[in-house]
């Protein structure tokens, strides 16, 4: 499973033979899936419960923003480098270690004596949690029989659809009924179960420490700070006024420069972290490009209703939870059904993708008609449309990206897919924050000018509150239209870039 060597390098060792798929391997795969979901929920829950955590631990708002940024930087960086480590130190060892570290850090976080210690714990936990999604994709590609491989990849898709939507309801439950500490401790039960399942279910590969002789140390020294700087710069950009801040200029400019140097190094290294040559595969390049757009849309359709309900109607997470659950829980049924549809040879997954994107655009167009009178029930129709739209927009990308891969290229595809997945979520967060600020300012200015020309308008009772509600509503409507346009734009490139693939079958 190592890189294809360049001239003069030692030939790559053959990948270990895959054991027969049965109860034991199925248990191991389920354990990795559970660990990925737990890690994803941990990230989303602590974001939603951040106000309660800040209040309990006496952390200022600006300081708390670094907790989120540093966690994300560690997580995305781990997604990039974990596949290489899994080949070198074995899949089971790395997965078990990541689960154990993620759980231990979660247990310790509420006991952190100060902000600095808490940040260190969150960085460690972010790195451990970020290492897990690539392991899930690698396990699915390596061990699942061809005729059910797509169902395993459908399980991976849960991390993009099910996990983010479930974060708000669970955060509401922990903070309302059990205490803010459980925003951290909720990783413990699932991690224990996942650790047992992985330890028993996954086969133990031998160590391949000979790979360390060709360790890509230059790639690590370039890539790790590049990814970390870009993530932190994007997440802190809006708060620090973007390029008006010297820190953001250094983070984004320096990060981009290091990233370019990193990819130049990876192109010719005999044992790279990223295999750039794989991007010549049209379907993989299309899947990575579209994945970024899909994740932007999925993040937006979670953020817009929850932010609107909180700002206009003062909903707490517990009151917003039913809107999120409307999409999250049916995913457990919708994902296998969409996987089964794409697993039919006569079905062209490109058009499943197109229909999924069209449904996401429809949901956003319906949302753009919102008014300040909208409450929770008005979002149910929008969420219902997304039940099948979300898996239809993700599972075909997994099929396009992985079909026809050689076994030794599995870890490289996993590194590409997961790093783009993690970085896309960060870019989406930064862009949405900037859009919200700009559109809020625009609508506030326009409404203020109009009210200023109306005699006696300033004497209307509750004017400021009504104006704020109108601004938030107009901004939310704008975001829905922007997201709909992104979804439609991704449909346009489907007939141009990807080629048709058939679901994998045994030879």
XYZ file of C-alpha atoms in Angstrom:
507
model
C 0.000 0.000 0.000
C 2.970 2.301 -0.430
C 3.470 4.780 -3.200
C 4.522 3.644 -6.630
C 8.306 4.161 -6.513
C 10.182 6.478 -8.804
C 13.196 5.278 -10.696
C 15.947 4.177 -8.389
C 13.727 3.618 -5.361
C 13.195 0.222 -3.813
C 10.145 -1.578 -5.202
C 7.010 -1.254 -3.124
C 6.036 -4.224 -1.033
C 2.843 -5.973 -1.983
C -0.148 -5.034 0.165
C -1.105 -7.597 2.812
C -3.612 -10.185 1.693
C -7.157 -9.299 2.709
C -8.801 -11.803 5.067
C -12.187 -13.264 4.278
C -14.982 -10.863 5.184
C -17.150 -12.168 8.003
C -18.461 -11.336 11.448
C -15.068 -10.374 12.791
C -14.205 -7.928 10.014
C -17.753 -6.558 10.059
C -17.353 -5.875 13.774
C -14.051 -4.095 13.173
C -15.566 -1.958 10.417
C -18.532 -1.080 12.643
C -16.098 -0.129 15.396
C -14.201 2.261 13.118
C -17.519 3.759 11.948
C -18.625 4.256 15.544
C -15.302 5.900 16.409
C -15.589 8.289 13.448
C -19.140 9.276 14.407
C -18.117 9.822 18.030
C -15.175 12.011 17.000
C -17.337 14.009 14.601
C -20.032 14.519 17.206
C -17.381 15.624 19.682
C -16.274 18.400 17.348
C -19.803 19.579 16.552
C -21.165 19.273 20.084
C -18.415 21.362 21.620
C -19.035 24.050 18.984
C -22.749 24.185 19.816
C -22.166 24.004 23.584
C -19.333 26.548 23.507
C -21.373 29.248 25.272
C -22.041 26.916 28.220
C -18.399 25.818 28.308
C -17.213 29.423 28.259
C -19.531 30.377 31.080
C -18.570 27.420 33.261
C -14.814 27.766 32.735
C -14.644 31.568 32.630
C -13.303 31.816 29.079
C -13.685 35.014 27.063
C -15.406 34.851 23.665
C -12.258 35.673 21.676
C -10.193 33.135 23.573
C -12.855 30.474 23.030
C -12.648 31.018 19.270
C -9.066 29.712 19.412
C -10.321 26.471 20.941
C -12.379 25.832 17.805
C -9.645 26.978 15.398
C -6.823 24.953 16.948
C -8.974 21.813 17.177
C -9.849 22.132 13.481
C -6.216 22.752 12.492
C -5.071 19.618 14.296
C -7.950 17.580 12.891
C -7.441 18.518 9.236
C -3.669 18.045 9.541
C -4.175 14.548 10.932
C -6.485 13.675 8.042
C -3.637 14.465 5.653
C -0.922 12.390 7.311
C -2.785 9.545 9.027
C -3.099 7.283 5.924
C 0.705 7.144 5.543
C 1.047 6.324 9.239
C -1.593 3.584 9.018
C 0.466 1.743 6.403
C 3.673 2.126 8.396
C 2.429 1.323 11.907
C -0.605 -0.798 10.896
C -4.227 0.108 10.543
C -5.359 -1.489 13.787
C -2.631 0.043 15.941
C -3.182 3.555 14.637
C -6.982 3.342 14.878
C -6.920 1.987 18.423
C -4.379 4.588 19.516
C -6.436 7.426 18.011
C -9.602 6.237 19.768
C -7.804 5.926 23.096
C -6.179 9.375 22.869
C -9.423 11.040 21.772
C -11.273 9.511 24.716
C -8.565 10.337 27.274
C -8.372 13.966 26.167
C -12.156 14.248 26.375
C -12.148 12.958 29.948
C -9.460 15.457 30.981
C -10.835 18.597 29.263
C -13.329 19.644 32.004
C -10.521 19.403 34.589
C -8.160 21.728 32.706
C -6.821 24.287 35.245
C -6.477 27.070 32.682
C -7.105 27.961 29.058
C -3.612 26.988 27.881
C -3.962 23.422 29.174
C -7.441 23.180 27.655
C -6.084 24.287 24.284
C -3.347 21.648 24.412
C -5.908 18.965 25.246
C -8.161 20.086 22.397
C -5.257 20.056 19.932
C -4.371 16.506 20.986
C -8.006 15.454 20.762
C -8.383 17.131 17.372
C -5.380 15.258 15.987
C -6.704 11.935 17.295
C -10.222 12.573 16.026
C -8.983 13.724 12.623
C -6.965 10.534 12.143
C -10.106 8.369 12.287
C -12.106 9.228 9.095
C -9.238 8.180 6.782
C -9.095 4.864 8.632
C -12.783 4.238 7.917
C -12.369 4.818 4.189
C -9.224 2.693 4.114
C -10.946 -0.194 5.922
C -13.940 -0.041 3.574
C -11.765 -0.015 0.456
C -9.450 -2.760 1.648
C -11.647 -5.319 3.381
C -15.189 -5.106 1.992
C -16.122 -7.491 -0.830
C -16.770 -5.639 -4.100
C -20.523 -6.231 -4.143
C -21.057 -4.556 -0.746
C -18.198 -2.049 -0.834
C -20.576 0.788 -1.659
C -22.563 0.127 1.518
C -19.396 0.520 3.552
C -18.651 3.789 1.804
C -22.240 4.763 2.586
C -21.344 4.295 6.233
C -18.465 6.713 5.679
C -20.974 9.192 4.241
C -22.682 9.277 7.639
C -19.790 11.416 8.857
C -20.787 14.112 6.338
C -24.586 13.916 6.710
C -25.657 12.264 9.968
C -22.969 13.555 12.342
C -23.197 17.332 11.721
C -27.002 17.344 11.959
C -26.959 15.371 15.206
C -24.517 17.745 16.927
C -27.116 20.350 17.933
C -29.657 17.905 19.431
C -27.010 16.095 21.475
C -25.423 19.331 22.689
C -28.857 20.483 23.789
C -29.435 17.267 25.714
C -26.082 17.288 27.497
C -26.161 20.942 28.524
C -29.831 21.034 29.523
C -30.020 17.817 31.522
C -26.577 16.467 32.469
C -24.198 19.430 32.589
C -21.677 21.116 30.310
C -18.964 18.562 31.177
C -20.816 15.964 29.115
C -20.090 17.976 25.978
C -16.589 16.512 26.472
C -17.404 13.259 28.257
C -19.929 12.050 25.677
C -17.008 10.496 23.751
C -16.375 7.934 26.488
C -19.121 5.278 26.039
C -18.842 5.177 22.253
C -15.043 5.183 22.339
C -14.891 2.224 24.735
C -17.232 0.217 22.520
C -15.341 1.217 19.378
C -11.977 0.334 20.916
C -13.170 -3.160 21.831
C -14.689 -3.731 18.396
C -11.598 -2.518 16.536
C -9.189 -4.495 18.723
C -11.088 -7.721 18.093
C -12.348 -7.155 14.564
C -9.492 -5.681 12.538
C -6.585 -7.926 11.523
C -3.142 -7.019 12.805
C -0.777 -6.105 9.988
C 2.972 -6.305 10.579
C 4.909 -3.150 11.253
C 6.555 -1.716 8.151
C 9.213 0.371 9.822
C 11.442 0.114 6.756
C 9.266 2.895 5.305
C 10.792 5.258 7.876
C 14.060 5.112 5.927
C 12.267 6.997 3.152
C 10.268 9.198 5.511
C 9.089 12.376 3.796
C 10.411 14.698 6.486
C 10.500 17.686 4.123
C 6.853 17.098 3.263
C 5.915 16.979 6.941
C 7.813 20.179 7.737
C 6.107 21.949 4.843
C 2.646 20.397 4.865
C 1.842 20.395 8.581
C 2.357 24.140 9.138
C 0.780 24.925 5.751
C -2.486 23.197 6.600
C -2.518 24.474 10.179
C -1.863 28.084 9.149
C -4.563 28.027 6.478
C -7.162 26.516 8.810
C -6.481 28.967 11.626
C -6.376 31.906 9.203
C -9.734 30.992 7.659
C -11.465 30.434 10.983
C -10.066 33.572 12.620
C -10.273 35.756 9.512
C -13.692 37.295 10.052
C -13.076 38.005 13.731
C -9.776 39.756 12.979
C -11.032 41.674 9.896
C -9.237 39.459 7.375
C -6.382 41.193 5.553
C -6.534 44.242 7.791
C -4.858 41.960 10.338
C -1.109 41.275 9.919
C -1.629 37.905 11.623
C -4.202 36.773 9.048
C -1.948 37.981 6.207
C 0.927 35.896 7.572
C -1.255 32.836 8.200
C -2.970 32.792 4.795
C -0.048 34.069 2.698
C 2.532 31.910 4.432
C 0.214 28.913 4.449
C -0.384 29.143 0.692
C 3.339 29.458 -0.024
C 4.184 26.457 2.134
C 1.366 24.468 0.512
C 2.778 25.106 -2.968
C 6.239 24.007 -1.808
C 4.672 20.962 -0.155
C 3.017 19.819 -3.380
C 6.214 20.396 -5.372
C 7.993 18.123 -2.913
C 5.252 15.487 -3.027
C 5.366 15.221 -6.819
C 8.789 13.605 -6.888
C 9.135 11.966 -3.472
C 9.349 8.149 -3.635
C 7.084 7.680 -0.605
C 4.873 10.778 -0.432
C 1.952 11.635 1.825
C -0.044 12.766 -1.228
C 0.167 11.218 -4.663
C -0.503 14.116 -7.021
C -0.447 11.814 -10.036
C -3.842 10.480 -8.938
C -5.397 13.820 -9.878
C -5.010 12.847 -13.522
C -7.992 10.560 -12.908
C -10.937 12.673 -14.070
C -13.433 11.066 -11.752
C -11.292 11.587 -8.667
C -10.612 15.226 -9.549
C -14.310 15.815 -10.163
C -15.257 14.118 -6.902
C -12.812 16.245 -4.909
C -13.967 19.466 -6.589
C -17.645 18.665 -6.097
C -17.074 17.457 -2.548
C -15.961 20.963 -1.596
C -19.172 22.440 -2.971
C -21.390 19.776 -1.410
C -19.879 20.283 2.031
C -20.368 24.039 1.699
C -24.053 23.414 0.985
C -24.470 20.879 3.791
C -22.854 23.177 6.333
C -24.976 26.120 5.195
C -28.299 24.274 5.446
C -27.448 23.449 9.064
C -26.161 26.906 9.958
C -28.902 29.039 8.381
C -31.998 27.720 10.204
C -30.264 27.281 13.548
C -28.754 30.783 13.426
C -32.025 32.362 12.269
C -34.111 30.701 14.985
C -31.586 31.668 17.658
C -31.325 35.314 16.610
C -34.919 36.096 15.629
C -36.910 33.910 18.017
C -34.296 33.287 20.747
C -34.421 29.500 20.306
C -32.039 27.530 22.480
C -30.316 24.439 20.996
C -32.945 22.190 22.616
C -35.704 24.042 20.747
C -33.780 23.895 17.453
C -33.066 20.178 17.865
C -36.244 18.887 16.116
C -35.262 20.745 12.931
C -31.860 19.018 12.888
C -33.305 15.617 13.826
C -35.676 15.874 10.871
C -32.661 15.251 8.625
C -30.303 13.342 10.920
C -32.340 10.332 12.007
C -33.790 9.406 8.578
C -30.219 9.212 7.244
C -29.964 5.795 8.861
C -32.551 4.622 6.320
C -31.860 6.971 3.413
C -28.141 6.212 3.140
C -28.485 2.429 2.665
C -31.294 2.985 0.170
C -29.228 5.407 -1.899
C -26.252 3.025 -1.699
C -28.500 0.221 -2.951
C -29.667 2.428 -5.819
C -26.106 3.283 -6.859
C -25.135 -0.385 -6.545
C -27.478 -1.272 -9.424
C -25.389 -1.625 -12.581
C -27.985 0.017 -14.822
C -28.038 3.184 -12.687
C -25.620 5.944 -13.669
C -24.436 7.460 -10.392
C -23.717 10.778 -12.121
C -27.425 11.390 -12.498
C -28.114 10.297 -8.949
C -25.644 13.021 -8.006
C -27.395 15.529 -10.276
C -30.803 14.776 -8.753
C -29.385 15.062 -5.239
C -27.849 18.455 -6.023
C -31.086 19.605 -7.655
C -33.050 18.639 -4.534
C -30.582 20.531 -2.354
C -31.020 23.576 -4.605
C -34.814 23.200 -4.391
C -34.654 23.105 -0.610
C -32.596 26.316 -0.575
C -34.897 28.077 -3.053
C -37.855 27.244 -0.819
C -35.902 28.558 2.157
C -35.178 31.846 0.364
C -38.888 32.669 0.641
C -38.649 32.904 4.419
C -40.057 35.791 6.439
C -39.542 37.006 10.038
C -42.689 35.061 10.982
C -41.065 31.710 10.257
C -40.696 29.442 13.254
C -39.447 25.890 13.646
C -42.332 24.221 11.807
C -41.709 26.243 8.637
C -38.322 24.538 8.161
C -39.663 20.982 8.277
C -40.492 20.867 4.559
C -37.009 22.111 3.670
C -35.437 19.480 5.893
C -37.672 16.732 4.494
C -36.416 17.474 0.975
C -32.843 17.038 2.212
C -33.396 13.572 3.695
C -32.578 11.872 0.403
C -30.853 14.844 -1.211
C -27.863 14.720 1.135
C -26.880 11.055 0.627
C -27.611 11.361 -3.100
C -25.036 14.165 -3.226
C -22.351 12.276 -1.269
C -22.482 8.543 -2.100
C -22.042 8.995 -5.890
C -18.907 11.061 -5.173
C -17.466 8.201 -3.144
C -18.221 5.768 -5.968
C -16.657 8.047 -8.577
C -13.578 8.691 -6.451
C -12.780 5.095 -5.534
C -13.850 2.938 -8.486
C -10.885 1.434 -10.302
C -8.288 2.331 -7.677
C -5.353 -0.036 -7.323
C -5.023 -1.451 -3.774
C -1.790 0.448 -3.147
C -3.541 3.713 -4.041
C -6.263 3.323 -1.396
C -4.427 5.270 1.338
C -3.567 8.057 -1.110
C -7.207 8.392 -2.195
C -8.208 8.427 1.464
C -5.709 11.202 2.194
C -7.014 13.300 -0.686
C -10.699 12.750 0.049
C -10.525 13.322 3.791
C -8.204 16.316 3.643
C -10.455 18.004 1.084
C -13.431 17.115 3.272
C -11.854 18.680 6.352
C -10.499 21.739 4.544
C -13.798 22.332 2.723
C -15.660 22.534 6.017
C -13.160 25.135 7.222
C -13.380 27.174 4.004
C -17.178 27.016 4.153
C -17.171 28.286 7.732
C -14.888 31.199 6.873
C -16.823 32.142 3.733
C -20.215 31.902 5.439
C -19.017 34.050 8.338
C -17.817 36.687 5.878
C -21.034 36.547 3.832
C -23.205 36.866 6.927
C -21.298 39.939 8.111
C -21.381 41.630 4.689
C -25.057 40.965 4.025
C -26.010 42.016 7.560
C -24.217 45.334 7.061
C -25.796 45.815 3.636
C -29.361 45.175 4.769
C -28.899 47.224 7.945
C -27.717 50.192 5.887
C -30.559 49.914 3.371
C -33.256 49.584 6.042
C -31.787 52.420 8.087
C -31.814 54.709 5.046
C -35.421 53.839 4.287
C -36.553 54.347 7.861
C -34.677 57.623 8.048
C -36.835 58.986 5.222
C -40.101 58.075 6.982
C -41.353 60.780 9.379
C -41.986 59.429 12.868
C -40.531 55.982 12.131
C -38.080 56.199 15.018
C -40.992 56.400 17.454
C -42.432 53.005 16.491
C -42.370 50.671 19.552
C -39.944 47.758 19.213
C -38.448 49.174 16.024
C -34.889 48.033 16.744
C -35.992 44.457 17.429
C -38.168 44.320 14.319
C -35.362 45.757 12.216
C -32.891 43.192 13.557
C -35.319 40.383 12.715
C -35.741 41.728 9.198
C -31.978 42.007 8.672
C -31.367 38.437 9.851
C -34.195 37.160 7.654
C -32.963 38.959 4.537
C -29.413 37.736 5.163
C -30.632 34.157 5.622
C -32.624 34.410 2.386
C -29.529 35.666 0.544
C -27.471 32.769 1.879
C -30.072 30.268 0.734
C -29.957 31.730 -2.794
C -26.140 31.665 -2.865
C -26.119 28.042 -1.708
C -28.750 27.115 -4.310
C -26.564 28.672 -7.015
C -23.559 26.641 -5.849
C -25.588 23.423 -5.980
C -26.821 24.212 -9.497
C -23.300 25.114 -10.660
C -22.090 21.667 -9.595
C -24.770 20.087 -11.786
C -23.442 21.938 -14.823
C -20.023 20.256 -14.690
C -21.417 16.711 -14.377
C -21.811 16.150 -18.158
C -18.334 17.622 -18.754
C -15.833 16.167 -16.294
C -16.719 12.722 -14.828
C -17.018 9.548 -16.852
C -19.500 6.803 -16.110
C -18.472 4.107 -13.668
C -20.164 0.899 -12.644
C -20.449 -0.346 -9.070
C -17.624 -2.711 -8.089
C -18.165 -6.422 -8.614
C -16.027 -9.474 -7.955
C -13.923 -10.528 -10.924
